[in-house]
C-alpha cells in the first residue's frame, strides 16, 4: 500500500468529472487500498479519487468512531438511487480544504448503488454521518466541493485563504 499526496483547493483537478470504472480489477483494488491508507493517515472519514489526482469514480470511507472496530468501505461508480425528503445539516470538513468547516444541508438518508472491491453490484442504505460522507464523496467525482453548497461569500473567503496559504508555502500540497 502507498500513501498518496492529497490535492488542496483551489485546483482544476478537483473541478472535473471523474470517469466511470469499467471493471474493478487489480489496478482499481490497488487504488482503493492506497486511498484507504491515505485517508487513515490523514485522519479522514472519506476520500475520493480526484483528491489524489485520479479521475476515476472511486471513493472510500470509514465512519467508525474512535474505539470502534474499523469499517473500511470502498466503492466504484457509486450513485444515489434514492434520497429521503428529510434534510439534515452536518458540519463538514474536507481534506482538500484543510482547517475549514461549514454546515451543509443534504438528504438525511440515501440508497447508493456501487461496485464493491470484487466488482459485485451492491446497494446500501445510509443515514447520519455515512449518508453525509458518501454524498460528499460522490460530489467530488462531479467536481463539487462542500464550499459549493454554502454562500459565495463564505466559499470565496475560504478559497482565498487557501490560495494565500499555498502561496506562502504553509500547506503541504500535492
Ligand atoms: O474527513 C472528512 N470528514 C468529513 C466530515 C463531515 C462530512 C464529510 C467529511 S469527508 C472528509 C474527508 C474528505 O475530504 N473526503 O472527501
Ligand atoms: Ni472532501
mmCIF file with all atom_site columns, C-alpha atoms and ligand atoms in Angstrom:
data_model
loop_
_atom_site.group_PDB
_atom_site.id
_atom_site.type_symbol
_atom_site.label_atom_id
_atom_site.label_alt_id
_atom_site.label_comp_id
_atom_site.label_asym_id
_atom_site.label_entity_id
_atom_site.label_seq_id
_atom_site.pdbx_PDB_ins_code
_atom_site.Cartn_x
_atom_site.Cartn_y
_atom_site.Cartn_z
_atom_site.occupancy
_atom_site.B_iso_or_equiv
_atom_site.pdbx_formal_charge
_atom_site.auth_seq_id
_atom_site.auth_comp_id
_atom_site.auth_asym_id
_atom_site.auth_atom_id
_atom_site.pdbx_PDB_model_num
ATOM   1   C  CA  . UNK A 1 1   ? 0.000   0.000  0.000   1.00 0.00 ? 1   UNK A CA  1
ATOM   2   C  CA  . UNK A 1 2   ? 1.112   3.552  -0.572  1.00 0.00 ? 2   UNK A CA  1
ATOM   3   C  CA  . UNK A 1 3   ? 0.179   6.884  0.845   1.00 0.00 ? 3   UNK A CA  1
ATOM   4   C  CA  . UNK A 1 4   ? -0.704  9.417  -1.857  1.00 0.00 ? 4   UNK A CA  1
ATOM   5   C  CA  . UNK A 1 5   ? -0.446  13.240 -1.764  1.00 0.00 ? 5   UNK A CA  1
ATOM   6   C  CA  . UNK A 1 6   ? -3.812  14.975 -1.287  1.00 0.00 ? 6   UNK A CA  1
ATOM   7   C  CA  . UNK A 1 7   ? -4.621  17.908 -3.588  1.00 0.00 ? 7   UNK A CA  1
ATOM   8   C  CA  . UNK A 1 8   ? -5.702  21.133 -1.846  1.00 0.00 ? 8   UNK A CA  1
ATOM   9   C  CA  . UNK A 1 9   ? -8.238  23.544 -3.395  1.00 0.00 ? 9   UNK A CA  1
ATOM   10  C  CA  . UNK A 1 10  ? -8.352  25.659 -5.432  1.00 0.00 ? 10  UNK A CA  1
ATOM   11  C  CA  . UNK A 1 11  ? -7.078  23.259 -8.096  1.00 0.00 ? 11  UNK A CA  1
ATOM   12  C  CA  . UNK A 1 12  ? -8.510  22.361 -11.514 1.00 0.00 ? 12  UNK A CA  1
ATOM   13  C  CA  . UNK A 1 13  ? -8.015  18.645 -10.724 1.00 0.00 ? 13  UNK A CA  1
ATOM   14  C  CA  . UNK A 1 14  ? -10.781 18.975 -8.118  1.00 0.00 ? 14  UNK A CA  1
ATOM   15  C  CA  . UNK A 1 15  ? -13.213 20.528 -10.596 1.00 0.00 ? 15  UNK A CA  1
ATOM   16  C  CA  . UNK A 1 16  ? -13.551 17.844 -13.290 1.00 0.00 ? 16  UNK A CA  1
ATOM   17  C  CA  . UNK A 1 17  ? -15.946 14.963 -13.801 1.00 0.00 ? 17  UNK A CA  1
ATOM   18  C  CA  . UNK A 1 18  ? -14.354 11.604 -12.981 1.00 0.00 ? 18  UNK A CA  1
ATOM   19  C  CA  . UNK A 1 19  ? -14.752 8.685  -15.393 1.00 0.00 ? 19  UNK A CA  1
ATOM   20  C  CA  . UNK A 1 20  ? -16.746 5.553  -14.622 1.00 0.00 ? 20  UNK A CA  1
ATOM   21  C  CA  . UNK A 1 21  ? -14.749 2.421  -13.812 1.00 0.00 ? 21  UNK A CA  1
ATOM   22  C  CA  . UNK A 1 22  ? -15.340 -0.362 -16.346 1.00 0.00 ? 22  UNK A CA  1
ATOM   23  C  CA  . UNK A 1 23  ? -14.358 -3.266 -14.085 1.00 0.00 ? 23  UNK A CA  1
ATOM   24  C  CA  . UNK A 1 24  ? -12.985 -3.360 -10.557 1.00 0.00 ? 24  UNK A CA  1
ATOM   25  C  CA  . UNK A 1 25  ? -9.722  -5.130 -11.401 1.00 0.00 ? 25  UNK A CA  1
ATOM   26  C  CA  . UNK A 1 26  ? -6.392  -5.368 -9.561  1.00 0.00 ? 26  UNK A CA  1
ATOM   27  C  CA  . UNK A 1 27  ? -5.466  -1.798 -10.571 1.00 0.00 ? 27  UNK A CA  1
ATOM   28  C  CA  . UNK A 1 28  ? -8.690  -0.375 -9.122  1.00 0.00 ? 28  UNK A CA  1
ATOM   29  C  CA  . UNK A 1 29  ? -8.313  -2.531 -5.973  1.00 0.00 ? 29  UNK A CA  1
ATOM   30  C  CA  . UNK A 1 30  ? -4.782  -1.139 -5.514  1.00 0.00 ? 30  UNK A CA  1
ATOM   31  C  CA  . UNK A 1 31  ? -6.162  2.396  -5.897  1.00 0.00 ? 31  UNK A CA  1
ATOM   32  C  CA  . UNK A 1 32  ? -8.826  1.617  -3.260  1.00 0.00 ? 32  UNK A CA  1
ATOM   33  C  CA  . UNK A 1 33  ? -6.188  0.263  -0.856  1.00 0.00 ? 33  UNK A CA  1
ATOM   34  C  CA  . UNK A 1 34  ? -3.873  3.248  -1.390  1.00 0.00 ? 34  UNK A CA  1
ATOM   35  C  CA  . UNK A 1 35  ? -6.795  5.631  -0.884  1.00 0.00 ? 35  UNK A CA  1
ATOM   36  C  CA  . UNK A 1 36  ? -7.763  3.919  2.395   1.00 0.00 ? 36  UNK A CA  1
ATOM   37  C  CA  . UNK A 1 37  ? -4.194  4.163  3.653   1.00 0.00 ? 37  UNK A CA  1
ATOM   38  C  CA  . UNK A 1 38  ? -4.065  7.837  2.621   1.00 0.00 ? 38  UNK A CA  1
ATOM   39  C  CA  . UNK A 1 39  ? -7.426  8.531  4.300   1.00 0.00 ? 39  UNK A CA  1
ATOM   40  C  CA  . UNK A 1 40  ? -6.463  6.838  7.596   1.00 0.00 ? 40  UNK A CA  1
ATOM   41  C  CA  . UNK A 1 41  ? -3.093  8.578  7.619   1.00 0.00 ? 41  UNK A CA  1
ATOM   42  C  CA  . UNK A 1 42  ? -4.834  11.957 7.221   1.00 0.00 ? 42  UNK A CA  1
ATOM   43  C  CA  . UNK A 1 43  ? -7.465  11.098 9.881   1.00 0.00 ? 43  UNK A CA  1
ATOM   44  C  CA  . UNK A 1 44  ? -10.257 11.485 7.326   1.00 0.00 ? 44  UNK A CA  1
ATOM   45  C  CA  . UNK A 1 45  ? -13.545 9.582  7.215   1.00 0.00 ? 45  UNK A CA  1
ATOM   46  C  CA  . UNK A 1 46  ? -13.726 9.531  3.408   1.00 0.00 ? 46  UNK A CA  1
ATOM   47  C  CA  . UNK A 1 47  ? -11.682 10.153 0.277   1.00 0.00 ? 47  UNK A CA  1
ATOM   48  C  CA  . UNK A 1 48  ? -12.480 10.417 -3.433  1.00 0.00 ? 48  UNK A CA  1
ATOM   49  C  CA  . UNK A 1 49  ? -10.020 9.511  -6.210  1.00 0.00 ? 49  UNK A CA  1
ATOM   50  C  CA  . UNK A 1 50  ? -9.844  13.051 -7.704  1.00 0.00 ? 50  UNK A CA  1
ATOM   51  C  CA  . UNK A 1 51  ? -8.405  14.243 -4.365  1.00 0.00 ? 51  UNK A CA  1
ATOM   52  C  CA  . UNK A 1 52  ? -5.332  12.133 -5.134  1.00 0.00 ? 52  UNK A CA  1
ATOM   53  C  CA  . UNK A 1 53  ? -5.266  13.183 -8.782  1.00 0.00 ? 53  UNK A CA  1
ATOM   54  C  CA  . UNK A 1 54  ? -7.029  10.141 -10.245 1.00 0.00 ? 54  UNK A CA  1
ATOM   55  C  CA  . UNK A 1 55  ? -10.071 10.995 -12.391 1.00 0.00 ? 55  UNK A CA  1
ATOM   56  C  CA  . UNK A 1 56  ? -11.925 7.724  -11.715 1.00 0.00 ? 56  UNK A CA  1
ATOM   57  C  CA  . UNK A 1 57  ? -15.266 7.196  -9.969  1.00 0.00 ? 57  UNK A CA  1
ATOM   58  C  CA  . UNK A 1 58  ? -13.803 5.547  -6.849  1.00 0.00 ? 58  UNK A CA  1
ATOM   59  C  CA  . UNK A 1 59  ? -14.433 6.506  -3.220  1.00 0.00 ? 59  UNK A CA  1
ATOM   60  C  CA  . UNK A 1 60  ? -13.503 5.087  0.178   1.00 0.00 ? 60  UNK A CA  1
ATOM   61  C  CA  . UNK A 1 61  ? -14.931 5.765  3.621   1.00 0.00 ? 61  UNK A CA  1
ATOM   62  C  CA  . UNK A 1 62  ? -14.766 4.617  7.231   1.00 0.00 ? 62  UNK A CA  1
ATOM   63  C  CA  . UNK A 1 63  ? -17.092 6.384  9.652   1.00 0.00 ? 63  UNK A CA  1
ATOM   64  C  CA  . UNK A 1 64  ? -16.389 4.101  12.638  1.00 0.00 ? 64  UNK A CA  1
ATOM   65  C  CA  . UNK A 1 65  ? -15.899 6.164  15.777  1.00 0.00 ? 65  UNK A CA  1
ATOM   66  C  CA  . UNK A 1 66  ? -12.766 6.071  17.880  1.00 0.00 ? 66  UNK A CA  1
ATOM   67  C  CA  . UNK A 1 67  ? -12.680 2.853  19.882  1.00 0.00 ? 67  UNK A CA  1
ATOM   68  C  CA  . UNK A 1 68  ? -14.997 1.064  17.432  1.00 0.00 ? 68  UNK A CA  1
ATOM   69  C  CA  . UNK A 1 69  ? -13.671 -1.577 15.042  1.00 0.00 ? 69  UNK A CA  1
ATOM   70  C  CA  . UNK A 1 70  ? -12.604 -0.028 11.759  1.00 0.00 ? 70  UNK A CA  1
ATOM   71  C  CA  . UNK A 1 71  ? -15.144 -0.396 8.940   1.00 0.00 ? 71  UNK A CA  1
ATOM   72  C  CA  . UNK A 1 72  ? -13.402 0.335  5.637   1.00 0.00 ? 72  UNK A CA  1
ATOM   73  C  CA  . UNK A 1 73  ? -15.682 0.759  2.630   1.00 0.00 ? 73  UNK A CA  1
ATOM   74  C  CA  . UNK A 1 74  ? -14.597 1.076  -0.997  1.00 0.00 ? 74  UNK A CA  1
ATOM   75  C  CA  . UNK A 1 75  ? -16.940 1.798  -3.884  1.00 0.00 ? 75  UNK A CA  1
ATOM   76  C  CA  . UNK A 1 76  ? -16.621 2.213  -7.633  1.00 0.00 ? 76  UNK A CA  1
ATOM   77  C  CA  . UNK A 1 77  ? -19.258 4.083  -9.668  1.00 0.00 ? 77  UNK A CA  1
ATOM   78  C  CA  . UNK A 1 78  ? -21.337 4.996  -6.584  1.00 0.00 ? 78  UNK A CA  1
ATOM   79  C  CA  . UNK A 1 79  ? -24.716 6.511  -7.436  1.00 0.00 ? 79  UNK A CA  1
ATOM   80  C  CA  . UNK A 1 80  ? -27.584 7.679  -5.296  1.00 0.00 ? 80  UNK A CA  1
ATOM   81  C  CA  . UNK A 1 81  ? -30.654 5.694  -6.410  1.00 0.00 ? 81  UNK A CA  1
ATOM   82  C  CA  . UNK A 1 82  ? -32.962 7.100  -3.721  1.00 0.00 ? 82  UNK A CA  1
ATOM   83  C  CA  . UNK A 1 83  ? -32.794 10.007 -1.294  1.00 0.00 ? 83  UNK A CA  1
ATOM   84  C  CA  . UNK A 1 84  ? -35.076 10.953 1.573   1.00 0.00 ? 84  UNK A CA  1
ATOM   85  C  CA  . UNK A 1 85  ? -37.198 14.081 1.522   1.00 0.00 ? 85  UNK A CA  1
ATOM   86  C  CA  . UNK A 1 86  ? -35.899 14.713 5.034   1.00 0.00 ? 86  UNK A CA  1
ATOM   87  C  CA  . UNK A 1 87  ? -32.915 17.030 5.031   1.00 0.00 ? 87  UNK A CA  1
ATOM   88  C  CA  . UNK A 1 88  ? -30.293 17.199 7.752   1.00 0.00 ? 88  UNK A CA  1
ATOM   89  C  CA  . UNK A 1 89  ? -27.480 19.585 8.489   1.00 0.00 ? 89  UNK A CA  1
ATOM   90  C  CA  . UNK A 1 90  ? -23.976 18.395 9.317   1.00 0.00 ? 90  UNK A CA  1
ATOM   91  C  CA  . UNK A 1 91  ? -20.773 20.269 9.907   1.00 0.00 ? 91  UNK A CA  1
ATOM   92  C  CA  . UNK A 1 92  ? -18.486 19.173 7.062   1.00 0.00 ? 92  UNK A CA  1
ATOM   93  C  CA  . UNK A 1 93  ? -14.766 19.279 6.578   1.00 0.00 ? 93  UNK A CA  1
ATOM   94  C  CA  . UNK A 1 94  ? -12.651 18.191 3.615   1.00 0.00 ? 94  UNK A CA  1
ATOM   95  C  CA  . UNK A 1 95  ? -9.064  17.037 3.317   1.00 0.00 ? 95  UNK A CA  1
ATOM   96  C  CA  . UNK A 1 96  ? -8.837  19.269 0.221   1.00 0.00 ? 96  UNK A CA  1
ATOM   97  C  CA  . UNK A 1 97  ? -9.988  22.311 2.266   1.00 0.00 ? 97  UNK A CA  1
ATOM   98  C  CA  . UNK A 1 98  ? -7.796  21.790 5.334   1.00 0.00 ? 98  UNK A CA  1
ATOM   99  C  CA  . UNK A 1 99  ? -8.897  23.506 8.547   1.00 0.00 ? 99  UNK A CA  1
ATOM   100 C  CA  . UNK A 1 100 ? -12.194 24.870 7.185   1.00 0.00 ? 100 UNK A CA  1
ATOM   101 C  CA  . UNK A 1 101 ? -15.645 23.664 8.219   1.00 0.00 ? 101 UNK A CA  1
ATOM   102 C  CA  . UNK A 1 102 ? -19.182 24.630 7.326   1.00 0.00 ? 102 UNK A CA  1
ATOM   103 C  CA  . UNK A 1 103 ? -22.710 23.395 7.877   1.00 0.00 ? 103 UNK A CA  1
ATOM   104 C  CA  . UNK A 1 104 ? -24.148 21.724 4.773   1.00 0.00 ? 104 UNK A CA  1
ATOM   105 C  CA  . UNK A 1 105 ? -27.748 20.596 4.141   1.00 0.00 ? 105 UNK A CA  1
ATOM   106 C  CA  . UNK A 1 106 ? -28.215 17.253 2.401   1.00 0.00 ? 106 UNK A CA  1
ATOM   107 C  CA  . UNK A 1 107 ? -30.838 14.487 2.273   1.00 0.00 ? 107 UNK A CA  1
ATOM   108 C  CA  . UNK A 1 108 ? -30.814 12.688 5.630   1.00 0.00 ? 108 UNK A CA  1
ATOM   109 C  CA  . UNK A 1 109 ? -30.838 9.185  4.105   1.00 0.00 ? 109 UNK A CA  1
ATOM   110 C  CA  . UNK A 1 110 ? -29.695 7.807  0.753   1.00 0.00 ? 110 UNK A CA  1
ATOM   111 C  CA  . UNK A 1 111 ? -29.695 4.477  -1.038  1.00 0.00 ? 111 UNK A CA  1
ATOM   112 C  CA  . UNK A 1 112 ? -26.475 4.008  -3.001  1.00 0.00 ? 112 UNK A CA  1
ATOM   113 C  CA  . UNK A 1 113 ? -25.648 1.509  -5.762  1.00 0.00 ? 113 UNK A CA  1
ATOM   114 C  CA  . UNK A 1 114 ? -21.986 0.732  -6.442  1.00 0.00 ? 114 UNK A CA  1
ATOM   115 C  CA  . UNK A 1 115 ? -19.443 -1.909 -7.416  1.00 0.00 ? 115 UNK A CA  1
ATOM   116 C  CA  . UNK A 1 116 ? -17.532 -3.373 -4.468  1.00 0.00 ? 116 UNK A CA  1
ATOM   117 C  CA  . UNK A 1 117 ? -13.876 -4.446 -4.483  1.00 0.00 ? 117 UNK A CA  1
ATOM   118 C  CA  . UNK A 1 118 ? -14.911 -7.788 -6.007  1.00 0.00 ? 118 UNK A CA  1
ATOM   119 C  CA  . UNK A 1 119 ? -16.705 -5.998 -8.882  1.00 0.00 ? 119 UNK A CA  1
ATOM   120 C  CA  . UNK A 1 120 ? -20.044 -7.099 -7.447  1.00 0.00 ? 120 UNK A CA  1
ATOM   121 C  CA  . UNK A 1 121 ? -23.009 -4.732 -7.778  1.00 0.00 ? 121 UNK A CA  1
ATOM   122 C  CA  . UNK A 1 122 ? -24.268 -3.775 -4.301  1.00 0.00 ? 122 UNK A CA  1
ATOM   123 C  CA  . UNK A 1 123 ? -26.728 -1.400 -2.678  1.00 0.00 ? 123 UNK A CA  1
ATOM   124 C  CA  . UNK A 1 124 ? -26.662 0.074  0.798   1.00 0.00 ? 124 UNK A CA  1
ATOM   125 C  CA  . UNK A 1 125 ? -28.911 2.405  2.666   1.00 0.00 ? 125 UNK A CA  1
ATOM   126 C  CA  . UNK A 1 126 ? -27.044 5.016  4.649   1.00 0.00 ? 126 UNK A CA  1
ATOM   127 C  CA  . UNK A 1 127 ? -28.081 7.611  7.185   1.00 0.00 ? 127 UNK A CA  1
ATOM   128 C  CA  . UNK A 1 128 ? -26.412 10.073 9.529   1.00 0.00 ? 128 UNK A CA  1
ATOM   129 C  CA  . UNK A 1 129 ? -22.674 10.554 9.092   1.00 0.00 ? 129 UNK A CA  1
ATOM   130 C  CA  . UNK A 1 130 ? -22.284 7.797  6.461   1.00 0.00 ? 130 UNK A CA  1
ATOM   131 C  CA  . UNK A 1 131 ? -25.007 9.361  4.287   1.00 0.00 ? 131 UNK A CA  1
ATOM   132 C  CA  . UNK A 1 132 ? -23.303 12.745 4.593   1.00 0.00 ? 132 UNK A CA  1
ATOM   133 C  CA  . UNK A 1 133 ? -19.901 11.282 3.835   1.00 0.00 ? 133 UNK A CA  1
ATOM   134 C  CA  . UNK A 1 134 ? -20.989 9.283  0.766   1.00 0.00 ? 134 UNK A CA  1
ATOM   135 C  CA  . UNK A 1 135 ? -22.790 12.316 -0.702  1.00 0.00 ? 135 UNK A CA  1
ATOM   136 C  CA  . UNK A 1 136 ? -19.709 14.461 -0.025  1.00 0.00 ? 136 UNK A CA  1
ATOM   137 C  CA  . UNK A 1 137 ? -17.510 11.878 -1.809  1.00 0.00 ? 137 UNK A CA  1
ATOM   138 C  CA  . UNK A 1 138 ? -19.843 11.480 -4.813  1.00 0.00 ? 138 UNK A CA  1
ATOM   139 C  CA  . UNK A 1 139 ? -19.799 15.286 -5.129  1.00 0.00 ? 139 UNK A CA  1
ATOM   140 C  CA  . UNK A 1 140 ? -16.000 15.111 -5.526  1.00 0.00 ? 140 UNK A CA  1
ATOM   141 C  CA  . UNK A 1 141 ? -16.499 12.771 -8.522  1.00 0.00 ? 141 UNK A CA  1
ATOM   142 C  CA  . UNK A 1 142 ? -18.510 15.557 -10.157 1.00 0.00 ? 142 UNK A CA  1
ATOM   143 C  CA  . UNK A 1 143 ? -16.076 18.353 -9.289  1.00 0.00 ? 143 UNK A CA  1
ATOM   144 C  CA  . UNK A 1 144 ? -18.168 19.665 -6.384  1.00 0.00 ? 144 UNK A CA  1
ATOM   145 C  CA  . UNK A 1 145 ? -16.691 20.687 -3.009  1.00 0.00 ? 145 UNK A CA  1
ATOM   146 C  CA  . UNK A 1 146 ? -18.664 21.281 0.194   1.00 0.00 ? 146 UNK A CA  1
ATOM   147 C  CA  . UNK A 1 147 ? -17.987 25.006 -0.177  1.00 0.00 ? 147 UNK A CA  1
ATOM   148 C  CA  . UNK A 1 148 ? -20.104 24.893 -3.356  1.00 0.00 ? 148 UNK A CA  1
ATOM   149 C  CA  . UNK A 1 149 ? -23.088 24.260 -1.027  1.00 0.00 ? 149 UNK A CA  1
ATOM   150 C  CA  . UNK A 1 150 ? -22.526 27.357 1.121   1.00 0.00 ? 150 UNK A CA  1
ATOM   151 C  CA  . UNK A 1 151 ? -22.777 31.081 0.379   1.00 0.00 ? 151 UNK A CA  1
ATOM   152 C  CA  . UNK A 1 152 ? -20.410 32.521 -2.217  1.00 0.00 ? 152 UNK A CA  1
ATOM   153 C  CA  . UNK A 1 153 ? -19.176 34.911 0.475   1.00 0.00 ? 153 UNK A CA  1
ATOM   154 C  CA  . UNK A 1 154 ? -18.031 32.051 2.691   1.00 0.00 ? 154 UNK A CA  1
ATOM   155 C  CA  . UNK A 1 155 ? -16.764 29.994 -0.279  1.00 0.00 ? 155 UNK A CA  1
ATOM   156 C  CA  . UNK A 1 156 ? -14.655 32.819 -1.655  1.00 0.00 ? 156 UNK A CA  1
ATOM   157 C  CA  . UNK A 1 157 ? -13.262 33.624 1.781   1.00 0.00 ? 157 UNK A CA  1
ATOM   158 C  CA  . UNK A 1 158 ? -12.112 30.016 2.271   1.00 0.00 ? 158 UNK A CA  1
ATOM   159 C  CA  . UNK A 1 159 ? -10.664 29.652 -1.239  1.00 0.00 ? 159 UNK A CA  1
ATOM   160 C  CA  . UNK A 1 160 ? -8.869  32.997 -0.953  1.00 0.00 ? 160 UNK A CA  1
ATOM   161 C  CA  . UNK A 1 161 ? -7.270  31.978 2.324   1.00 0.00 ? 161 UNK A CA  1
ATOM   162 C  CA  . UNK A 1 162 ? -6.180  28.636 0.876   1.00 0.00 ? 162 UNK A CA  1
ATOM   163 C  CA  . UNK A 1 163 ? -4.696  30.356 -2.183  1.00 0.00 ? 163 UNK A CA  1
ATOM   164 C  CA  . UNK A 1 164 ? -2.708  32.588 0.155   1.00 0.00 ? 164 UNK A CA  1
ATOM   165 C  CA  . UNK A 1 165 ? -1.608  29.671 2.347   1.00 0.00 ? 165 UNK A CA  1
ATOM   166 C  CA  . UNK A 1 166 ? -0.398  27.809 -0.744  1.00 0.00 ? 166 UNK A CA  1
ATOM   167 C  CA  . UNK A 1 167 ? 1.483   30.863 -1.990  1.00 0.00 ? 167 UNK A CA  1
ATOM   168 C  CA  . UNK A 1 168 ? 3.167   31.195 1.396   1.00 0.00 ? 168 UNK A CA  1
ATOM   169 C  CA  . UNK A 1 169 ? 4.016   27.505 1.323   1.00 0.00 ? 169 UNK A CA  1
ATOM   170 C  CA  . UNK A 1 170 ? 2.456   26.817 4.706   1.00 0.00 ? 170 UNK A CA  1
ATOM   171 C  CA  . UNK A 1 171 ? 0.413   23.881 3.373   1.00 0.00 ? 171 UNK A CA  1
ATOM   172 C  CA  . UNK A 1 172 ? 1.743   20.538 2.349   1.00 0.00 ? 172 UNK A CA  1
ATOM   173 C  CA  . UNK A 1 173 ? 0.150   20.376 -1.095  1.00 0.00 ? 173 UNK A CA  1
ATOM   174 C  CA  . UNK A 1 174 ? 0.215   17.866 -3.900  1.00 0.00 ? 174 UNK A CA  1
HETATM 175 O  O1  . LIG B 2 .   ? -12.622 13.608 6.804   1.00 0.00 ? 1   LIG B O1  1
HETATM 176 C  C1  . LIG B 2 .   ? -13.659 14.109 6.393   1.00 0.00 ? 1   LIG B C1  1
HETATM 177 N  N1  . LIG B 2 .   ? -14.624 14.441 7.278   1.00 0.00 ? 1   LIG B N1  1
HETATM 178 C  C2  . LIG B 2 .   ? -15.915 14.796 6.900   1.00 0.00 ? 1   LIG B C2  1
HETATM 179 C  C3  . LIG B 2 .   ? -16.738 15.368 7.876   1.00 0.00 ? 1   LIG B C3  1
HETATM 180 C  C4  . LIG B 2 .   ? -18.024 15.704 7.567   1.00 0.00 ? 1   LIG B C4  1
HETATM 181 C  C5  . LIG B 2 .   ? -18.520 15.476 6.297   1.00 0.00 ? 1   LIG B C5  1
HETATM 182 C  C6  . LIG B 2 .   ? -17.703 14.930 5.318   1.00 0.00 ? 1   LIG B C6  1
HETATM 183 C  C7  . LIG B 2 .   ? -16.412 14.583 5.622   1.00 0.00 ? 1   LIG B C7  1
HETATM 184 S  S1  . LIG B 2 .   ? -15.407 13.864 4.399   1.00 0.00 ? 1   LIG B S1  1
HETATM 185 C  C8  . LIG B 2 .   ? -13.830 14.375 4.952   1.00 0.00 ? 1   LIG B C8  1
HETATM 186 C  C9  . LIG B 2 .   ? -12.743 13.741 4.106   1.00 0.00 ? 1   LIG B C9  1
HETATM 187 C  C10 . LIG B 2 .   ? -12.835 14.247 2.694   1.00 0.00 ? 1   LIG B C10 1
HETATM 188 O  O2  . LIG B 2 .   ? -12.431 15.322 2.340   1.00 0.00 ? 1   LIG B O2  1
HETATM 189 N  N2  . LIG B 2 .   ? -13.441 13.481 1.830   1.00 0.00 ? 1   LIG B N2  1
HETATM 190 O  O3  . LIG B 2 .   ? -13.601 13.886 0.566   1.00 0.00 ? 1   LIG B O3  1
HETATM 191 NI NI1 . LIG B 2 .   ? -13.723 16.053 0.696   1.00 0.00 ? 2   LIG B NI1 1
#
